[in-house]
């Protein structure tokens, strides 16, 4: 391993140790774990209801379809497609996945950016404020310092999401009599990889703000403003694609579209991280 | 950069808006010396250290540290070490953890880290404080732990910003002893307000004022002058000034009753040598049964400092 990689790993380990000692890692795991279990509970209940009434619902849909003047959906798949804005291909794809899995994925895509902001908003500026960064930067480069910090957050998030996904799987397995953990595990694994790439983008944004602003409170406030602003921007007809939020829908789709969205999130992450590196490189410490 | 210089600056400047923290600073530090960096508050000492360590970007000019331009000081690795002013350890971690982390980050082999941390903690007198968290450190302890991290490994150049500030006399003396020991293998640059300490510790110094270099040189050069002599008398001595009243070359004589020191300001004619003048003054004092403890030509660094800043 090169000296720079050793230093990045050394910084990441120290940061992870700090996260464990300050109970921050525990808080993040609890928060996300509770979201997973809560979401899992609701989704399991929904799935039970859907299975119970599926035939009835489809029957009603068929009856409605035969009625005069009916131009609405004629199957459960079309109902889902209707809810997804008419995307039949996506609806068909999702019908093959347990609701508890893609439901939790939706929750993750919605709340993870905020969780990352809360947990990581002071990843850099905490050391800028008390100037302990000077002790580290006597021995390593600013790039390695930032990389170590980001790696620590990524490892922390990976651990938190793995634990939460396993909790979700356990809830579904215990509560759903017909639940088959094999395929669910595969889909969870796939969505978990998507979640990590998606999170890299938001960790990059958090690193950028944390490198620009010394005050932790101000950094958190700016991050929330940026997250809400980017969400609003994603609905814009002309500039929507400049927001990571616009690429979220692609993560639900099979094949190349999902890969395109993953590439977009990775690119946003790279741009944000380059910005963070530039901010840290050019600032006086 | 000449080979015997481990540190050199040329027209170094740093501006914060309209404030000139450094204004064309040029000086050099020779290898193997203990170099004092002096100046009143706001003179630019900490800014200079911060630039040399790569924490702050200069607005203009150039600087080299161990042959590297300041933009590349990180390539020096553990060859450069420093005690930065105001830097604190991570509050939630023990200082032992922080020191082990910094030792590893500095490239020390893992098998040597535990012993090295023990060594530097002993050096600063805090061997039993490994587990104290950063947030629980008093100002004095934080300073000593800061010094401990600066002493990790075997640096070639050590920059110490106010190393004894806030320490009690015993700890300050311990730190001075460590700096002297360190100077056997490294060049040490010390910034300090304590002029007596710098005069005692350093062999060379630079004096800054308002971001500019006022003077630099060896301690002998900085304190040497033919215009002043300080005579320390033995116990029980009384004010000797009446006996010296007849000497025309004495412009002013001041007597320190507590320290039993007589300071003479001389005004010599071109034909008059300082040695002859001092001998004549001493002859009169001895004739008055005064006991002479020491005679020192030149001024104290403090007087030079007050005169030029």
XYZ file of C-alpha atoms in Angstrom:
594
model
C 0.000 0.000 0.000
C 1.359 3.456 -0.900
C 2.059 6.029 1.811
C -0.952 8.125 0.777
C -3.323 5.141 0.956
C -1.897 4.214 4.368
C -2.506 7.755 5.574
C -6.081 7.792 4.197
C -6.797 4.515 5.980
C -5.174 5.809 9.182
C -7.371 8.955 9.133
C -10.508 6.920 8.374
C -9.811 4.521 11.257
C -9.239 7.386 13.688
C -12.453 9.071 12.558
C -14.437 5.850 12.872
C -13.022 5.398 16.372
C -14.149 8.925 17.212
C -17.636 8.212 15.812
C -17.864 5.117 18.020
C -16.634 6.922 21.131
C -18.970 9.863 20.681
C -21.895 7.401 20.190
C -22.536 9.079 16.858
C -22.263 5.748 15.064
C -24.685 4.222 17.539
C -27.139 7.103 17.106
C -26.993 6.803 13.302
C -27.529 3.024 13.481
C -30.425 3.400 15.899
C -32.061 6.131 13.838
C -31.773 4.340 10.531
C -32.498 0.961 12.152
C -35.706 2.334 13.653
C -36.671 3.761 10.266
C -35.999 0.325 8.736
C -38.014 -1.536 11.340
C -40.833 1.017 11.340
C -40.991 1.046 7.559
C -40.697 -2.747 7.516
C -43.608 -3.081 9.943
C -45.865 -0.800 7.896
C -44.877 -2.417 4.607
C -45.396 -5.931 5.954
C -48.881 -4.920 7.114
C -49.556 -3.417 3.681
C -48.268 -6.483 1.897
C -50.518 -8.744 3.996
C -53.499 -6.530 3.154
C -52.601 -6.469 -0.524
C -52.248 -10.254 -0.660
C -55.575 -10.691 1.138
C -57.494 -8.365 -1.103
C -55.533 -8.791 -4.308
C -58.052 -11.051 -5.966
C -60.936 -8.875 -4.876
C -59.181 -5.768 -6.110
C -58.313 -7.309 -9.437
C -61.884 -8.558 -9.698
C -63.222 -5.088 -9.045
C -60.843 -3.683 -11.611
C -62.035 -6.253 -14.149
C -65.671 -5.428 -13.362
C -64.934 -1.749 -13.747
C -63.153 -2.453 -17.010
C -66.237 -4.078 -18.455
C -68.481 -1.187 -17.409
C -69.553 1.265 -20.045
C -67.308 4.301 -20.467
C -64.451 2.953 -18.226
C -61.047 3.979 -19.519
C -58.988 3.390 -16.342
C -56.568 0.569 -15.428
C -57.708 -2.987 -15.953
C -55.231 -4.877 -13.693
C -53.231 -4.412 -10.467
C -50.156 -3.846 -12.605
C -51.918 -1.006 -14.340
C -52.977 0.435 -10.980
C -49.302 0.603 -9.972
C -48.401 2.003 -13.373
C -51.105 4.624 -12.907
C -49.528 5.584 -9.540
C -46.095 5.774 -11.233
C -47.311 8.196 -13.870
C -48.171 5.565 -16.498
C -44.836 3.726 -16.552
C -46.090 0.149 -17.263
C -42.616 -1.299 -17.706
C -41.559 -0.084 -14.274
C -44.790 -1.336 -12.723
C -44.217 -4.798 -14.177
C -40.662 -4.759 -12.865
C -41.726 -3.764 -9.346
C -44.473 -6.376 -9.178
C -41.737 -9.007 -9.200
C -40.063 -7.530 -6.124
C -41.350 -7.836 -2.530
C -43.089 -4.624 -1.505
C -41.107 -4.513 1.717
C -37.864 -4.313 -0.283
C -38.660 -1.551 -2.727
C -40.753 0.270 -0.128
C -37.726 0.508 2.131
C -35.597 1.519 -0.825
C -37.987 4.413 -1.440
C -37.739 5.429 2.217
C -33.932 5.250 2.009
C -33.775 7.451 -1.093
C -36.017 9.975 0.615
C -34.423 10.189 4.062
C -30.774 9.174 3.615
C -29.574 12.586 2.344
C -30.960 14.182 5.512
C -29.531 11.466 7.745
C -26.107 11.954 6.118
C -26.372 15.708 6.622
C -27.202 15.244 10.311
C -24.482 12.665 10.983
C -21.663 14.064 8.830
C -22.141 17.837 8.577
C -19.062 18.498 10.758
C -16.812 15.836 9.237
C -14.230 18.482 8.246
C -15.180 21.687 9.998
C -15.023 20.169 13.506
C -11.249 19.978 13.045
C -11.069 23.348 11.320
C -12.760 25.006 14.292
C -10.463 23.688 16.992
C -7.496 23.648 14.589
C -6.649 20.042 15.396
C -6.485 19.727 11.603
C -3.055 21.377 11.890
C -1.636 18.400 13.753
C -2.779 16.100 10.945
C -1.754 18.388 8.090
C 1.794 18.588 9.422
C 1.973 14.947 8.402
C -0.294 14.472 5.427
C -1.765 16.301 2.445
C -5.138 18.022 2.423
C -6.318 15.584 -0.237
C -5.457 12.554 1.908
C -7.064 14.221 4.929
C -10.331 14.795 3.053
C -10.244 11.310 1.503
C -9.807 9.740 4.935
C -12.733 11.721 6.303
C -14.985 10.737 3.384
C -13.915 7.101 3.591
C -14.808 7.035 7.287
C -18.296 8.384 6.566
C -18.759 5.897 3.739
C -17.725 2.969 5.945
C -20.008 4.203 8.718
C -22.913 4.497 6.304
C -22.185 1.082 4.822
C -22.297 -0.499 8.277
C -25.473 1.354 9.228
C -27.292 0.377 6.027
C -26.188 -3.263 6.230
C -27.484 -3.530 9.799
C -30.750 -1.786 8.860
C -31.297 -3.992 5.803
C -30.756 -7.110 7.905
C -33.239 -5.797 10.485
C -35.765 -5.216 7.700
C -35.202 -8.708 6.373
C -35.740 -10.187 9.842
C -38.988 -8.247 10.321
C -40.328 -9.412 6.951
C -39.270 -13.023 7.527
C -40.930 -13.209 10.936
C -44.120 -11.378 9.981
C -44.825 -12.706 6.470
C -45.646 -16.441 6.404
C -45.005 -16.772 2.662
C -41.893 -14.596 2.675
C -39.002 -16.111 0.724
C -35.756 -14.532 2.031
C -33.653 -15.773 -0.913
C -34.930 -13.501 -3.694
C -35.570 -10.706 -1.169
C -31.927 -10.872 -0.105
C -30.831 -10.579 -3.727
C -32.998 -7.518 -4.313
C -31.944 -6.021 -0.968
C -28.305 -6.530 -1.995
C -28.899 -4.854 -5.345
C -30.699 -1.899 -3.791
C -28.098 -1.694 -1.039
C -25.381 -1.195 -3.689
C -27.565 1.481 -5.294
C -27.994 3.073 -1.853
C -24.221 3.282 -1.300
C -23.596 4.939 -4.702
C -26.556 7.257 -4.073
C -25.111 8.097 -0.617
C -21.676 8.878 -2.043
C -23.275 11.808 -3.845
C -24.685 13.230 -0.603
C -21.547 12.527 1.381
C -19.734 14.559 -1.303
C -22.157 17.450 -0.881
C -21.783 17.241 2.906
C -17.977 17.240 2.598
C -18.166 20.306 0.361
C -20.289 22.318 2.777
C -18.255 21.109 5.765
C -15.040 22.283 4.050
C -16.502 25.667 3.158
C -18.171 26.598 6.440
C -16.448 26.430 9.842
C -19.611 26.654 11.919
C -21.263 23.244 12.345
C -24.717 24.760 12.881
C -24.459 26.914 9.778
C -23.174 23.951 7.752
C -26.179 21.846 8.794
C -28.573 24.658 7.952
C -26.932 25.191 4.543
C -27.106 21.461 3.831
C -30.835 21.337 4.522
C -31.368 24.399 2.333
C -29.288 22.754 -0.431
C -31.170 19.442 -0.141
C -34.560 21.133 -0.337
C -33.350 23.410 -3.142
C -32.023 20.483 -5.165
C -35.300 18.596 -4.639
C -37.251 21.545 -6.014
C -34.807 21.943 -8.904
C -35.298 18.292 -9.899
C -38.866 19.131 -11.016
C -37.721 21.916 -13.344
C -38.315 21.130 -17.016
C -35.078 22.613 -18.341
C -32.600 22.350 -15.470
C -34.044 19.391 -13.568
C -31.273 17.050 -14.687
C -28.753 19.285 -12.924
C -30.206 18.036 -9.664
C -29.341 14.551 -8.365
C -32.995 14.162 -7.364
C -34.044 13.958 -11.030
C -32.013 10.760 -11.424
C -33.653 8.911 -8.545
C -36.448 7.405 -10.686
C -33.862 5.649 -12.837
C -32.700 3.612 -9.841
C -36.054 1.799 -9.809
C -35.768 0.715 -13.401
C -34.066 -2.442 -14.638
C -30.927 -2.634 -16.725
C -29.164 0.267 -18.372
C -31.430 2.972 -17.008
C -30.435 2.057 -13.447
C -26.767 2.040 -14.480
C -27.214 5.479 -16.050
C -28.652 6.829 -12.812
C -25.861 5.220 -10.791
C -23.314 6.873 -13.091
C -25.095 10.197 -12.618
C -25.019 9.918 -8.822
C -21.358 8.880 -8.913
C -20.616 11.897 -11.136
C -22.460 14.284 -8.830
C -20.499 12.782 -5.943
C -17.206 13.278 -7.799
C -18.070 16.918 -8.587
C -19.033 17.647 -4.974
C -15.867 15.953 -3.691
C -13.715 17.893 -6.150
C -15.371 21.054 -4.836
C -14.641 20.005 -1.255
C -11.004 19.321 -2.134
C -10.726 22.719 -3.858
C -12.288 24.486 -0.870
C -9.935 22.768 1.562
C -6.897 23.236 -0.643
C -7.348 26.961 -1.086
C -8.399 27.944 2.381
C -6.108 29.106 5.175
C -6.255 26.832 8.198
C 18.664 28.256 -1.001
C 22.195 27.795 0.402
C 22.959 24.294 1.708
C 23.605 25.425 5.258
C 20.174 27.060 5.519
C 17.284 24.823 6.559
C 14.790 27.630 6.259
C 14.744 30.756 4.159
C 12.198 33.408 3.237
C 12.421 36.112 0.578
C 10.048 39.093 0.561
C 7.385 36.968 2.194
C 4.091 38.761 2.630
C 0.612 37.979 3.834
C -2.329 40.341 3.617
C -5.740 39.956 5.214
C -7.722 42.594 3.381
C -5.953 45.853 4.165
C -4.050 44.372 7.089
C -0.444 43.460 6.327
C 0.371 40.596 8.680
C 3.717 40.124 6.900
C 5.346 42.712 4.736
C 8.420 41.603 2.770
C 9.983 39.329 5.360
C 13.416 37.911 4.451
C 15.537 35.836 6.789
C 17.325 32.499 7.001
C 17.979 29.885 9.644
C 21.229 27.933 9.604
C 21.283 24.180 10.128
C 21.916 23.108 13.720
C 20.997 26.366 15.390
C 18.406 27.209 18.014
C 16.807 30.222 16.428
C 14.688 32.715 18.367
C 11.811 34.419 16.633
C 10.846 37.556 18.493
C 8.338 40.310 18.163
C 5.496 42.038 19.958
C 1.915 40.828 19.573
C 0.810 41.134 15.955
C 4.372 41.260 14.635
C 3.716 38.322 12.302
C 5.463 35.460 14.123
C 2.528 33.038 14.068
C 1.663 33.993 10.488
C 5.242 33.184 9.450
C 5.101 29.816 11.235
C 1.725 29.084 9.635
C 3.100 29.788 6.157
C 6.212 27.685 6.791
C 4.048 24.759 7.943
C 1.779 25.066 4.902
C -1.328 26.048 6.895
C -1.580 29.497 5.337
C -0.857 30.594 1.775
C 1.465 33.572 1.380
C 0.187 36.602 -0.534
C 3.620 37.135 -2.060
C 7.287 36.260 -1.852
C 8.916 32.884 -1.477
C 9.932 30.534 1.297
C 11.798 27.245 1.436
C 11.807 24.677 4.208
C 14.516 22.002 4.117
C 15.016 22.817 0.465
C 11.341 22.557 -0.504
C 9.162 25.523 -1.474
C 6.394 26.063 1.102
C 3.781 24.787 -1.322
C 5.428 21.377 -1.109
C 6.294 21.131 2.581
C 4.060 18.038 2.919
C 6.568 16.125 0.836
C 8.975 16.538 3.769
C 6.923 14.131 5.856
C 8.271 13.646 9.365
C 11.413 15.715 8.627
C 9.445 18.827 9.624
C 7.665 19.075 12.943
C 5.907 21.929 14.691
C 3.943 23.129 17.664
C 1.213 25.222 16.073
C -0.327 27.910 18.229
C -3.995 27.444 19.218
C -4.249 23.895 17.803
C -6.101 21.558 20.149
C -6.469 17.817 20.296
C -9.722 16.157 19.220
C -11.918 16.694 22.321
C -13.530 13.260 22.435
C -10.330 11.230 22.070
C -7.647 10.546 24.651
C -4.377 12.315 24.027
C -2.678 8.907 23.906
C -4.979 7.899 21.053
C -4.275 11.187 19.296
C -0.515 10.804 19.696
C -0.581 7.220 18.406
C -2.686 8.375 15.453
C -0.279 11.240 14.679
C 2.728 8.942 15.036
C 1.218 6.492 12.526
C 0.179 9.311 10.217
C 3.768 10.591 10.355
C 4.983 7.259 9.045
C 6.419 5.779 12.229
C 6.517 1.956 12.009
C 3.673 0.396 14.011
C 5.957 -1.617 16.267
C 7.686 1.579 17.409
C 4.609 3.710 18.042
C 3.792 2.634 21.621
C 7.374 3.170 22.821
C 7.671 6.476 20.985
C 4.448 7.816 22.510
C 5.639 6.745 25.965
C 8.927 8.532 25.306
C 7.425 11.862 24.284
C 4.910 11.742 27.143
C 7.811 11.236 29.552
C 9.696 14.086 27.949
C 6.865 16.525 28.654
C 6.219 15.048 32.112
C 2.833 13.513 31.337
C 3.555 9.817 31.273
C 0.519 8.969 33.401
C -1.886 11.130 31.399
C -2.230 8.924 28.311
C -5.966 8.427 28.850
C -6.932 12.068 29.427
C -9.394 13.270 26.800
C -8.664 16.307 24.696
C -11.600 18.217 26.134
C -10.314 17.765 29.697
C -6.911 19.373 29.099
C -5.951 22.558 30.905
C -4.060 25.186 28.900
C -0.724 24.035 30.323
C -1.424 20.352 29.675
C -2.628 21.073 26.139
C 0.620 22.932 25.504
C 2.694 20.038 26.800
C 0.780 17.502 24.726
C 1.230 19.803 21.753
C 4.969 19.696 22.413
C 4.820 15.923 22.766
C 3.433 15.553 19.233
C 6.134 17.895 17.947
C 8.813 15.669 19.482
C 7.491 12.461 17.840
C 10.017 10.740 15.587
C 13.291 12.375 14.629
C 12.488 15.646 12.851
C 15.245 17.663 11.205
C 13.507 20.981 11.745
C 11.171 21.824 14.617
C 9.106 25.016 14.687
C 7.798 25.831 18.174
C 5.313 28.684 18.487
C 5.359 30.002 22.071
C 6.422 26.644 23.571
C 6.520 27.754 27.217
C 3.595 30.166 27.222
C 1.203 29.299 30.039
C 3.542 26.774 31.675
C 4.596 26.991 35.305
C 8.332 27.676 35.879
C 9.175 24.027 36.550
C 7.514 22.795 33.350
C 8.907 25.699 31.356
C 12.415 24.776 32.485
C 11.749 21.143 31.595
C 10.658 22.196 28.106
C 13.768 24.356 27.679
C 15.896 21.379 28.676
C 14.140 19.229 26.081
C 14.656 21.869 23.410
C 18.381 21.936 24.181
C 18.508 18.153 23.903
C 16.523 18.258 20.672
C 18.991 20.750 19.241
C 21.649 18.052 19.262
C 19.932 16.382 16.321
C 17.626 19.055 14.885
C 17.376 22.719 14.055
C 14.870 24.391 16.367
C 13.048 27.657 15.736
C 11.338 29.097 18.813
C 8.972 32.033 18.872
C 8.565 33.575 22.289
C 7.666 36.691 24.201
C 10.036 35.625 26.954
C 13.193 37.470 25.958
C 15.281 36.168 28.831
C 14.346 32.664 27.752
C 15.311 33.326 24.141
C 18.602 34.898 25.173
C 19.320 31.910 27.392
C 18.179 29.268 24.892
C 18.966 30.525 21.398
C 22.199 31.138 19.547
C 20.586 33.202 16.775
C 17.454 35.336 16.592
C 15.336 37.551 14.404
C 13.216 40.418 15.677
C 10.002 41.295 13.859
C 7.807 44.340 14.151
C 4.620 45.065 12.210
C 5.281 42.240 9.773
C 8.807 43.359 8.941
C 12.209 42.100 9.937
C 13.878 44.632 12.189
C 17.127 42.819 12.826
C 18.637 39.343 12.793
C 21.942 37.787 13.775
C 23.726 35.746 16.388
C 22.840 36.414 19.997
C 26.277 37.982 20.510
C 25.704 40.327 17.578
C 22.249 41.285 18.769
C 23.308 42.070 22.299
C 26.810 43.389 21.642
C 27.554 47.082 22.010
C 30.486 49.058 23.275
C 28.095 51.498 24.800
C 26.944 49.509 27.758
C 28.433 47.448 30.567
C 26.628 45.662 33.394
C 28.634 45.004 36.597
C 27.197 42.646 39.209
C 28.530 43.261 42.721
C 28.890 40.903 45.657
C 26.449 40.552 48.573
C 26.183 43.551 50.891
C 27.315 46.045 48.275
C 25.931 49.542 48.416
C 25.158 52.005 45.632
C 28.572 52.587 44.000
C 27.537 55.488 41.792
C 28.974 58.336 43.964
C 32.459 56.860 43.538
C 32.143 56.940 39.740
C 30.876 60.489 39.452
C 34.231 61.842 38.301
C 34.424 59.659 35.183
C 33.548 61.810 32.157
C 32.919 58.847 29.839
C 29.976 57.626 31.940
C 26.878 59.128 30.435
C 24.413 57.410 32.743
C 24.661 55.012 35.648
C 21.733 52.978 37.009
C 21.837 50.940 40.178
C 19.576 47.929 40.764
C 19.496 47.578 44.540
C 17.684 44.230 44.529
C 19.861 42.599 41.881
C 23.066 44.395 42.988
C 23.674 45.320 39.357
C 25.226 48.512 38.104
C 24.491 49.402 34.496
C 26.731 51.988 32.906
C 25.988 53.742 29.627
C 29.289 54.889 28.141
C 30.083 57.723 25.766
C 33.557 57.113 24.483
C 35.769 59.461 22.517
C 37.249 58.102 19.262
C 40.624 57.626 20.964
C 39.187 55.891 24.011
C 38.898 52.101 24.019
C 35.988 50.466 25.854
C 38.411 48.089 27.589
C 40.353 50.991 29.094
C 37.172 52.718 30.229
C 35.794 49.554 31.886
C 39.141 48.857 33.571
C 39.217 52.354 35.003
C 35.688 52.043 36.366
C 36.493 48.666 37.934
C 39.720 50.043 39.483
C 37.700 52.722 41.267
C 35.101 50.229 42.484
C 37.807 47.891 43.856
C 39.514 50.812 45.532
C 36.177 51.399 47.292
C 36.305 47.786 48.587
C 33.485 46.686 46.298
C 33.421 42.958 45.430
C 32.890 42.220 41.762
C 30.741 39.224 40.844
C 30.483 39.481 37.041
C 31.125 41.992 34.276
C 29.148 41.806 31.040
C 29.622 44.012 28.044
C 26.668 44.719 25.828
C 22.978 45.010 26.456
C 20.349 42.493 27.418
C 18.222 41.213 24.549
C 15.235 42.817 26.201
C 16.802 46.277 25.865
C 17.640 45.646 22.226
C 14.116 44.405 21.645
C 12.514 47.419 23.278
C 14.776 49.734 21.330
C 14.029 48.304 17.891
C 10.359 47.403 18.157
